[in-house]
Coordinates of C-alpha atoms in Angstrom, one line a residue:
Chain U
M1 CA 16.7 1.5 47.7
T2 CA 13.7 0.0 45.8
H3 CA 13.0 1.3 42.3
L4 CA 9.6 2.3 41.2
P5 CA 8.4 0.3 38.2
L6 CA 8.5 3.3 35.9
Q7 CA 12.0 4.3 34.9
I8 CA 13.0 7.5 33.2
L9 CA 15.2 6.9 30.1
L10 CA 17.0 10.1 29.3
A11 CA 18.4 10.1 25.8
E12 CA 20.6 13.1 25.6
D13 CA 24.1 13.4 24.2
D14 CA 25.0 16.7 25.9
D15 CA 26.3 16.1 29.4
G16 CA 25.3 19.5 30.6
H17 CA 21.8 19.2 29.3
A18 CA 21.5 15.8 30.9
L19 CA 22.7 17.0 34.3
L20 CA 20.3 19.9 34.1
I21 CA 17.4 17.7 33.3
E22 CA 18.2 15.2 36.0
R23 CA 18.4 18.0 38.6
N24 CA 15.1 19.4 37.4
L25 CA 13.5 16.0 37.6
K26 CA 14.6 15.7 41.2
R27 CA 13.3 19.2 41.8
A28 CA 10.0 18.2 40.3
G29 CA 9.8 15.5 43.0
F30 CA 10.7 12.5 40.9
I31 CA 12.3 9.6 42.8
N32 CA 12.1 7.2 39.8
R33 CA 15.3 5.7 38.6
I34 CA 16.9 7.7 35.8
V35 CA 18.8 5.9 33.1
R36 CA 21.0 7.9 30.7
A37 CA 21.6 7.1 27.1
R38 CA 24.2 9.1 25.2
D39 CA 22.7 8.7 21.8
G40 CA 19.8 7.1 19.9
R41 CA 21.5 3.8 19.5
E42 CA 22.0 3.4 23.2
A43 CA 18.5 4.5 23.9
L44 CA 17.0 1.8 21.5
D45 CA 19.4 -0.8 23.0
L46 CA 18.2 0.0 26.6
V47 CA 14.6 -0.1 25.6
R48 CA 15.0 -3.5 23.9
A49 CA 17.1 -4.8 26.8
G50 CA 14.5 -3.7 29.4
A51 CA 11.4 -5.0 27.5
P52 CA 11.7 -8.7 28.5
A53 CA 12.0 -7.8 32.2
G54 CA 8.8 -5.7 31.9
T55 CA 10.6 -2.5 32.6
Q56 CA 8.4 0.5 32.0
F57 CA 10.1 3.5 30.5
L58 CA 9.2 7.2 30.2
L59 CA 11.5 8.3 27.4
L60 CA 12.9 11.9 27.4
L61 CA 14.2 12.1 23.9
D62 CA 16.6 14.7 22.6
I63 CA 16.3 15.3 18.8
N64 CA 19.9 16.1 17.7
M65 CA 22.1 13.1 18.7
P66 CA 25.0 11.3 17.1
R67 CA 24.6 7.9 15.4
I68 CA 20.8 7.7 15.6
D69 CA 18.9 10.9 16.1
G70 CA 15.7 11.3 18.2
I71 CA 13.4 11.5 15.2
E72 CA 14.6 8.0 14.1
V73 CA 14.4 6.6 17.6
L74 CA 10.8 7.8 17.8
R75 CA 10.0 6.4 14.4
Q76 CA 11.4 3.0 15.3
L77 CA 9.6 2.9 18.7
K78 CA 6.3 3.8 17.0
A79 CA 6.7 1.2 14.3
D80 CA 7.2 -1.6 16.9
P81 CA 3.9 -2.7 18.5
R82 CA 5.8 -3.6 21.7
T83 CA 7.1 -0.1 22.2
A84 CA 4.5 2.0 20.3
L85 CA 2.6 3.0 23.5
M86 CA 5.7 4.0 25.4
P87 CA 5.3 7.5 26.8
V88 CA 7.7 9.9 25.1
I89 CA 8.5 13.5 25.7
M90 CA 10.6 15.1 23.0
L91 CA 13.3 17.6 24.1
T92 CA 13.8 20.3 21.5
T93 CA 16.4 23.0 21.3
T94 CA 14.0 25.5 19.7
D95 CA 10.3 25.7 19.4
D96 CA 10.7 25.7 15.6
P97 CA 7.4 24.5 14.1
R98 CA 9.3 22.3 11.7
E99 CA 11.0 20.2 14.5
V100 CA 7.7 20.1 16.4
E101 CA 5.8 19.1 13.2
R102 CA 8.1 16.1 12.6
C103 CA 7.4 14.9 16.2
Y104 CA 3.7 15.3 15.7
Q105 CA 3.8 13.4 12.4
L106 CA 5.5 10.5 14.2
G107 CA 2.9 10.4 16.9
C108 CA 4.5 12.3 19.7
S109 CA 2.4 15.3 20.8
I110 CA 4.4 16.3 23.8
Y111 CA 7.6 18.3 23.7
I112 CA 9.6 20.5 26.0
T113 CA 11.9 23.2 24.8
K114 CA 15.2 23.3 26.6
P115 CA 16.4 24.5 29.0
V116 CA 13.8 22.6 30.9
R117 CA 12.0 24.2 33.8
Y118 CA 10.5 21.7 36.2
E119 CA 7.1 23.3 35.8
D120 CA 7.2 22.3 32.2
F121 CA 7.9 18.7 33.2
V122 CA 5.1 18.6 35.6
E123 CA 2.8 19.9 32.9
A124 CA 4.0 17.4 30.3
L125 CA 3.6 14.5 32.8
K126 CA 0.1 15.6 33.6
R127 CA -0.7 15.5 29.9
L128 CA 0.7 12.0 29.7
G129 CA -1.4 11.0 32.7
L130 CA 1.7 10.0 34.7
F131 CA 1.3 12.5 37.6
L132 CA 0.7 9.5 40.0
E133 CA 4.4 8.9 40.0
L134 CA 5.2 12.3 41.5
V135 CA 6.1 12.6 45.1
K136 CA 5.4 15.9 47.0
L137 CA 7.5 18.8 45.9
P138 CA 10.3 19.3 48.3
S139 CA 10.1 22.2 50.7
G140 CA 13.0 24.2 52.0
P141 CA 16.2 24.9 50.0
N142 CA 15.6 24.8 46.3
S143 CA 18.9 23.5 45.2
V144 CA 19.2 19.8 44.2
A145 CA 21.8 19.3 46.9
G146 CA 19.1 20.3 49.5
A147 CA 16.5 18.1 47.8
D148 CA 18.8 15.1 47.9
R149 CA 19.2 15.5 51.6
Q150 CA 15.4 15.3 52.0
N151 CA 15.1 12.2 49.9
P152 CA 17.9 9.9 51.1
Chain Y
M1 CA -11.3 76.7 -68.2
P2 CA -10.5 73.1 -69.3
I3 CA -6.9 72.3 -69.9
P4 CA -6.2 71.5 -73.6
S5 CA -5.7 67.8 -74.1
G6 CA -2.2 68.4 -75.5
K7 CA -1.2 70.2 -72.3
L8 CA -2.7 67.4 -70.2
A9 CA -0.6 64.8 -72.1
E10 CA 2.5 66.9 -71.4
I11 CA 1.7 67.2 -67.7
L12 CA 1.0 63.4 -67.4
D13 CA 4.3 62.8 -69.3
V14 CA 6.5 64.7 -66.9
A15 CA 4.9 63.3 -63.7
E16 CA 7.3 61.4 -61.5
D17 CA 4.8 58.6 -61.0
G18 CA 4.2 56.0 -63.7
I19 CA 0.8 56.6 -65.4
I20 CA -0.6 53.8 -67.4
T21 CA -4.0 53.7 -69.0
V22 CA -5.6 50.5 -70.4
D23 CA -8.7 50.0 -72.4
S24 CA -11.4 47.5 -71.7
R25 CA -9.3 44.7 -73.2
Q26 CA -6.5 45.6 -70.8
Q27 CA -4.3 46.9 -73.6
I28 CA -2.0 49.8 -72.8
V29 CA -3.2 53.1 -74.4
L30 CA -1.1 55.5 -72.3
F31 CA 2.4 55.0 -71.0
N32 CA 4.2 58.1 -69.6
R33 CA 7.8 58.8 -69.0
G34 CA 7.4 57.9 -65.3
A35 CA 6.2 54.5 -66.4
T36 CA 9.3 54.1 -68.6
K37 CA 11.5 54.9 -65.6
L38 CA 9.7 52.4 -63.5
F39 CA 9.4 49.5 -66.0
G40 CA 12.2 50.2 -68.5
Y41 CA 9.9 50.1 -71.5
E42 CA 9.8 52.9 -74.0
P43 CA 6.2 54.1 -74.7
E44 CA 6.3 52.6 -78.2
E45 CA 7.3 49.2 -76.7
A46 CA 4.4 49.3 -74.3
L47 CA 1.6 51.0 -76.3
G48 CA -0.9 48.5 -77.7
K49 CA 0.5 45.7 -75.6
S50 CA -1.4 43.9 -72.9
L51 CA -1.1 45.0 -69.4
D52 CA 0.2 41.5 -68.7
L53 CA 3.6 42.8 -69.9
L54 CA 4.1 44.6 -66.6
I55 CA 2.9 41.9 -64.3
P56 CA 5.0 39.0 -63.1
Q57 CA 3.8 35.7 -64.5
K58 CA 2.8 34.2 -61.2
Y59 CA 0.4 37.1 -60.4
L60 CA -1.2 37.3 -63.9
T61 CA -4.4 35.5 -63.2
T62 CA -5.2 37.2 -59.9
H63 CA -4.2 40.6 -61.2
R64 CA -6.3 40.3 -64.4
G65 CA -9.3 39.2 -62.3
D66 CA -8.9 42.1 -59.9
V67 CA -8.7 44.6 -62.7
E68 CA -11.9 43.1 -64.4
T69 CA -13.8 43.1 -61.1
F70 CA -12.8 46.8 -60.6
A71 CA -13.8 47.7 -64.1
R72 CA -17.3 46.2 -63.6
G73 CA -17.7 47.4 -60.1
P74 CA -19.3 50.6 -58.8
V75 CA -16.1 52.0 -57.2
I76 CA -14.6 54.9 -59.2
S77 CA -11.1 54.8 -57.7
R78 CA -9.1 53.0 -55.0
A79 CA -5.6 52.7 -53.8
M80 CA -4.5 49.2 -54.5
G81 CA -1.3 49.5 -52.6
S82 CA -3.0 50.0 -49.4
R83 CA -5.0 46.8 -49.8
R84 CA -2.3 44.4 -50.8
T85 CA 1.2 44.4 -52.2
V86 CA 1.2 44.9 -55.9
T87 CA 4.3 43.6 -57.7
G88 CA 5.5 45.1 -61.0
Q89 CA 7.8 43.5 -63.5
R90 CA 10.5 45.5 -65.4
K91 CA 11.6 44.9 -68.9
D92 CA 14.7 43.1 -67.6
G93 CA 12.5 40.7 -65.7
S94 CA 13.2 42.1 -62.2
E95 CA 10.3 42.7 -59.9
F96 CA 9.6 45.6 -57.6
P97 CA 6.9 46.5 -55.0
A98 CA 4.5 49.1 -56.2
E99 CA 1.8 51.4 -54.7
V100 CA -1.0 51.6 -57.2
T101 CA -3.9 53.9 -57.4
I102 CA -6.4 52.9 -60.0
S103 CA -9.3 55.0 -61.4
K104 CA -12.0 54.4 -64.0
L105 CA -13.2 56.7 -66.8
A106 CA -16.0 55.9 -69.2
A107 CA -15.1 57.5 -72.6
G108 CA -17.0 57.0 -75.9
G109 CA -18.8 53.8 -74.6
E110 CA -15.5 52.3 -73.4
V111 CA -14.2 52.0 -69.9
L112 CA -10.6 53.3 -69.5
L113 CA -8.6 52.3 -66.5
T114 CA -5.8 54.5 -65.4
A115 CA -3.2 53.3 -62.9
I116 CA -0.8 55.6 -61.1
V117 CA 2.2 53.5 -60.1
R118 CA 4.8 54.5 -57.6
N119 CA 7.9 52.5 -56.7
A120 CA 7.4 51.3 -53.1
E121 CA 10.9 49.8 -52.8
E122 CA 12.1 52.6 -50.5
R123 CA 9.0 52.6 -48.4
K124 CA 9.1 48.8 -48.2
K125 CA 12.8 49.0 -47.2
Y126 CA 11.8 51.4 -44.3
E127 CA 9.0 49.1 -43.3
D128 CA 11.2 46.1 -43.4
A129 CA 13.8 47.9 -41.4
L130 CA 11.2 49.0 -38.9
L131 CA 9.9 45.5 -38.6
R132 CA 13.4 44.1 -38.1
L133 CA 14.1 46.8 -35.5
N134 CA 10.9 45.9 -33.7
Q135 CA 11.7 42.2 -33.8
E136 CA 15.2 43.0 -32.5
L137 CA 13.7 45.1 -29.7
E138 CA 11.3 42.4 -28.8
E139 CA 14.1 39.9 -28.8
R140 CA 16.2 42.1 -26.6
V141 CA 13.4 42.7 -24.2
R142 CA 12.8 38.9 -24.1
V143 CA 16.5 38.2 -23.4
R144 CA 16.7 40.9 -20.7
T145 CA 13.5 39.7 -19.1
A146 CA 14.9 36.2 -18.9
E147 CA 18.2 37.6 -17.5
L148 CA 16.3 39.5 -14.8
A149 CA 14.1 36.5 -14.0
E150 CA 17.3 34.4 -13.6
R151 CA 19.0 37.0 -11.5
N152 CA 15.8 37.3 -9.4
L153 CA 15.9 33.5 -8.9
L154 CA 19.5 33.7 -7.9
L155 CA 18.8 36.4 -5.4
T156 CA 15.9 34.4 -4.0
Q157 CA 18.1 31.4 -3.7
K158 CA 20.8 33.5 -2.1
T159 CA 18.3 34.9 0.4
E160 CA 17.1 31.4 1.2
E161 CA 20.7 30.2 1.6
N162 CA 21.3 33.1 4.0
E163 CA 18.2 32.3 5.9
M164 CA 19.2 28.6 6.1
F165 CA 22.6 29.6 7.3
V166 CA 21.2 31.9 10.0
Y167 CA 18.8 29.2 10.9
S168 CA 21.5 26.5 11.4
V169 CA 23.9 28.8 13.2
S170 CA 21.2 30.0 15.6
H171 CA 20.1 26.4 16.0
D172 CA 23.6 25.3 16.8
L173 CA 24.2 28.2 19.1
R174 CA 21.1 27.3 21.1
S175 CA 22.6 24.0 22.4
P176 CA 25.6 25.6 24.3
L177 CA 23.3 28.4 25.3
V178 CA 21.0 25.9 27.0
N179 CA 23.9 25.0 29.3
L180 CA 24.7 28.6 30.0
E181 CA 21.0 29.3 30.8
G182 CA 20.5 26.2 32.8
F183 CA 23.7 26.4 34.9
S184 CA 23.5 30.1 35.5
E185 CA 20.0 29.4 36.8
E186 CA 21.5 26.6 39.0
L187 CA 24.1 29.1 40.3
H188 CA 21.4 31.6 41.0
V189 CA 19.4 29.1 43.0
A190 CA 22.5 28.0 44.9
V191 CA 23.3 31.6 45.9
Q192 CA 19.8 32.0 47.3
D193 CA 20.2 28.7 49.2
V194 CA 23.5 29.8 50.7
E195 CA 21.9 33.2 51.6
T196 CA 19.2 31.3 53.5
L197 CA 21.8 29.2 55.2
L198 CA 23.6 32.3 56.4
T199 CA 20.6 33.4 58.4
D200 CA 21.2 30.5 60.7
P201 CA 21.8 32.1 64.2
R202 CA 24.2 29.3 65.1
L203 CA 26.8 30.8 62.8
P204 CA 29.3 33.2 64.2
A205 CA 28.3 36.8 63.3
D206 CA 31.7 37.9 62.0
L207 CA 31.9 34.8 59.7
T208 CA 28.4 35.4 58.5
A209 CA 29.2 39.0 57.6
K210 CA 32.3 38.0 55.8
A211 CA 30.5 35.2 53.9
R212 CA 27.7 37.6 52.9
G213 CA 30.2 40.0 51.5
L214 CA 31.9 37.3 49.5
L215 CA 28.5 36.0 48.3
E216 CA 27.4 39.5 47.2
S217 CA 30.4 40.6 45.3
G218 CA 32.0 37.3 44.3
L219 CA 28.9 35.4 43.3
K220 CA 25.6 37.3 43.3
E221 CA 26.8 40.2 41.2
P222 CA 28.7 38.1 38.6
V223 CA 25.9 35.6 38.3
G224 CA 23.5 38.5 37.8
F225 CA 25.6 39.8 34.9
I226 CA 25.9 36.4 33.4
R227 CA 22.1 35.8 33.6
T228 CA 21.4 39.1 32.0
A229 CA 23.9 38.5 29.2
V230 CA 22.7 35.0 28.6
G231 CA 19.1 36.2 28.6
R232 CA 20.0 38.8 26.0
L233 CA 21.9 36.2 23.9
S234 CA 19.0 33.9 24.0
R235 CA 16.5 36.6 22.9
I236 CA 18.8 37.6 20.0
I237 CA 19.2 34.0 18.9
D238 CA 15.4 33.4 19.1
A239 CA 14.9 36.6 17.1
L240 CA 17.2 35.4 14.4
L241 CA 15.4 32.1 14.4
R242 CA 12.1 33.9 14.0
L243 CA 13.4 35.9 11.2
S244 CA 14.8 32.9 9.3
R245 CA 11.5 31.2 9.9
A246 CA 9.6 34.1 8.4
G247 CA 11.6 33.4 5.2
R248 CA 11.1 29.6 5.2
V249 CA 7.6 28.9 6.5
V250 CA 5.3 27.7 3.8
Y251 CA 2.5 30.1 3.1
Q252 CA -1.1 29.3 2.3
P253 CA -2.4 32.2 0.3
Q254 CA -6.1 33.0 0.4
I255 CA -8.5 35.9 0.3
L256 CA -7.8 38.0 3.4
D257 CA -10.4 39.8 5.4
M258 CA -8.0 42.6 6.5
G259 CA -10.6 44.1 8.8
A260 CA -11.0 40.8 10.8
I261 CA -7.2 40.3 10.9
T262 CA -6.6 43.8 12.2
R263 CA -9.3 43.4 14.8
R264 CA -7.7 40.2 15.9
V265 CA -4.3 41.9 16.3
V266 CA -5.8 44.8 18.2
D267 CA -7.7 42.4 20.5
A268 CA -4.5 40.6 21.3
L269 CA -2.9 43.9 22.2
R270 CA -5.9 45.1 24.2
R271 CA -4.1 45.2 27.5
T272 CA -1.2 47.3 26.3
I273 CA -3.6 49.6 24.5
E274 CA -5.6 50.2 27.7
E275 CA -2.4 50.6 29.8
R276 CA -1.1 53.2 27.4
K277 CA -4.6 54.8 27.1
A278 CA -4.2 54.6 23.3
E279 CA -7.0 55.0 20.8
V280 CA -7.0 52.6 17.9
V281 CA -9.1 53.5 14.9
I282 CA -9.7 50.8 12.2
G283 CA -10.9 52.2 8.9
E284 CA -12.4 50.5 5.9
L285 CA -10.0 47.8 4.8
P286 CA -10.5 46.1 1.4
R287 CA -9.7 42.4 1.0
A288 CA -6.3 41.3 -0.1
W289 CA -4.5 38.1 -1.1
G290 CA -1.9 36.5 1.1
D291 CA -1.2 34.2 4.1
P292 CA -3.4 35.2 7.1
M293 CA -0.8 34.3 9.7
A294 CA 2.0 36.2 8.0
V295 CA -0.2 39.3 7.5
E296 CA -1.3 39.1 11.1
Q297 CA 2.4 39.1 12.0
V298 CA 3.0 42.2 9.9
L299 CA 0.1 44.1 11.5
A300 CA 1.1 42.9 15.0
N301 CA 4.6 44.3 14.5
L302 CA 3.5 47.6 13.1
I303 CA 0.7 48.2 15.6
G304 CA 3.0 47.0 18.4
N305 CA 5.7 49.4 17.3
A306 CA 3.2 52.3 17.3
L307 CA 2.2 51.4 20.9
N308 CA 5.8 51.1 22.0
Y309 CA 7.0 54.4 20.6
L310 CA 4.2 56.7 21.5
D311 CA 4.7 60.2 22.7
P312 CA 3.7 60.7 26.4
Q313 CA 3.1 64.4 25.7
R314 CA -0.2 63.7 23.9
P315 CA -2.9 61.1 23.8
C316 CA -1.8 58.2 21.6
R317 CA -3.8 57.7 18.5
I318 CA -3.2 54.8 16.0
E319 CA -5.0 54.6 12.8
V320 CA -5.1 51.6 10.5
G321 CA -6.6 52.4 7.1
S322 CA -6.4 51.8 3.4
C323 CA -5.4 53.9 0.4
S324 CA -6.2 51.6 -2.5
D325 CA -6.9 53.0 -5.9
G326 CA -8.8 50.6 -8.1
P327 CA -10.5 47.2 -7.6
N328 CA -7.7 45.3 -9.3
S329 CA -4.7 47.4 -8.3
A330 CA -2.4 46.3 -5.4
R331 CA -4.0 46.9 -2.0
S332 CA -2.4 49.6 0.0
Y333 CA -2.8 49.9 3.8
F334 CA -1.3 52.1 6.4
V335 CA -0.6 52.1 10.1
R336 CA -0.3 55.7 11.3
D337 CA 0.6 56.9 14.8
N338 CA 1.2 60.3 16.5
G339 CA 4.3 59.0 18.4
I340 CA 7.8 60.1 18.8
G341 CA 8.7 59.6 15.1
I342 CA 11.8 58.5 13.3
P343 CA 14.5 60.8 12.0
S344 CA 14.9 60.4 8.3
A345 CA 18.6 59.7 8.7
Y346 CA 17.6 56.4 10.3
F347 CA 15.4 55.3 7.4
P348 CA 18.0 53.2 5.6
K349 CA 18.6 51.1 8.7
L350 CA 15.0 50.8 9.7
F351 CA 14.2 47.5 8.1
Q352 CA 17.6 45.9 8.9
T353 CA 18.1 43.0 11.2
L354 CA 19.1 43.7 14.9
Q355 CA 18.9 47.5 14.4
R356 CA 17.3 49.4 17.2
L357 CA 16.6 53.2 17.3
H358 CA 15.2 53.6 20.8
P359 CA 16.6 50.6 22.8
D360 CA 15.5 52.4 26.0
K361 CA 11.9 52.8 25.0
A362 CA 10.8 49.2 24.7
P363 CA 12.3 45.7 24.9
G364 CA 13.1 44.0 21.7
E365 CA 16.0 42.8 19.5
G366 CA 15.4 44.9 16.4
I367 CA 13.8 42.1 14.4
G368 CA 10.2 43.2 14.0
L369 CA 10.6 45.5 11.0
A370 CA 13.0 43.1 9.3
I371 CA 10.3 40.4 9.6
V372 CA 7.7 42.8 8.3
R373 CA 9.8 43.5 5.2
R374 CA 10.7 39.9 4.6
V375 CA 7.1 38.7 5.0
L376 CA 5.7 41.4 2.6
E377 CA 8.5 40.7 0.1
R378 CA 7.5 37.0 0.1
L379 CA 3.8 37.9 -0.3
G380 CA 4.5 40.1 -3.3
G381 CA 4.0 43.3 -1.4
T382 CA 6.1 46.3 -0.3
V383 CA 6.5 48.5 2.7
R384 CA 7.7 52.1 3.2
V385 CA 7.8 54.6 6.0
E386 CA 7.1 58.3 6.3
S387 CA 7.9 60.0 9.6
T388 CA 8.4 63.3 11.2
P389 CA 10.1 63.4 14.6
D390 CA 7.7 64.6 17.4
V391 CA 4.7 64.3 15.0
G392 CA 4.3 60.7 14.1
T393 CA 5.0 57.8 11.8
T394 CA 3.1 56.2 8.9
F395 CA 4.0 52.7 7.7
T396 CA 2.4 51.9 4.3
F397 CA 2.4 48.4 3.0
T398 CA 0.9 46.8 -0.1
L399 CA -0.5 43.4 -0.8
P400 CA -1.8 41.8 -4.0
A401 CA -5.5 42.2 -4.7
P402 CA -7.5 39.0 -4.4
A403 CA -7.2 37.0 -7.7
E404 CA -10.4 37.1 -9.7
R405 CA -12.2 33.8 -9.8

């Protein structure tokens, strides 16, 4: 199985949220590799480890995480010229303007409020100009188990 | 008939007030018994002496000047006490405040000045007491005002703490709720997929029927209940978040074009208004002072409520108007409907959080009027309700008038 150059880095400490997001990504037609980070520290480590090999990440970034939270991850990425242009979608628990405002201030204008519907993903990716990576939406059964069978 | 001069002297002598006459050299020529009572000098001790005898040393120069000015001036008489405090000095050297009336009489080419002197100690005591009382009262008002301001501050802090608490609890509740929402949705999708699978004709009919039954009662129904409950939970938490936000969001007060704001709200509700065939009348609305988004939220809630609780028996009419008094008084606006109305027994609960009177009439979590009250409270306004069941409801709210600049 060959991996597309763009990988999805999912920084999310809640296993349930992570599983739901992965399922919805598949449902949205993504076949890109998904890498999971369980907190902000892991996410930053993965980004820095992947940089020399030229790995391109799309970062899905939860805000409330242990050790280093999403806001701090975003701040560090934006402060570093090597990672400042990395596409980031923030995952918020509420659409509280304060949370959103902090993301805007740090230079991330795209956020999705959980639970994530795959339509929201498609919309966010279009705004990022990343829709080229999408494969066709699966037809037939909607469950991820069904989708998996269609994309072996 | 003129009073004989002997009688006159007697009358003067028994008068309660001190009566003192001086000649043009300010020497005492008349000193009655009242004056003796006041000053402690017998008439023979005072007669022929200078008026200076009765004036404390420190006032001598001023007093003498005043008396001379009066003697030369055109004024015939005046009350000295009402102009300034006059101080007298007794024989024993003690001083007392005096009210003095002075009058001028030209007799035989000489100007005689007569002073009627009254001890003002009592009056002064009253005045001082009054002054003290006033000062005490002012002090008490000041202390009480400070206390109230402090209590107000405490209450505000308490409210803010509560809102912060509600905010963090709701925020924390959202995270597990995301799992409930997400995975009950996954279950729902899986049930649909299994249903589709069961239409496969290759499956034995008896098995399909059995599986369908299991699916229906064992999965579909429970999942349906879970999704409904989760949805409701989610809406309640969102409502609480909205309410706590209404208390925390930073306002940008400015002059408000209330007419424009109201028209914006009505435009946004256009579809509902048309659906319910409602008539919305917007009257003359004076400008107010506040945050435009917050006031829009208030009007949207009140007009939205009016649309939700209309009476199907009669054409719905909603009126937004103003009942302000003066140019500088607080602005007062109303949203009046002819809907189903609210029983007065429910008034105390009306603006409370998560309270719903007609849960069957419209969707909602019972947060709208709580937000209305909180927002107006923060903007320095008030809100009240008048209602008659089956006739209609009027919500009246106030906002500060625009600051003069």
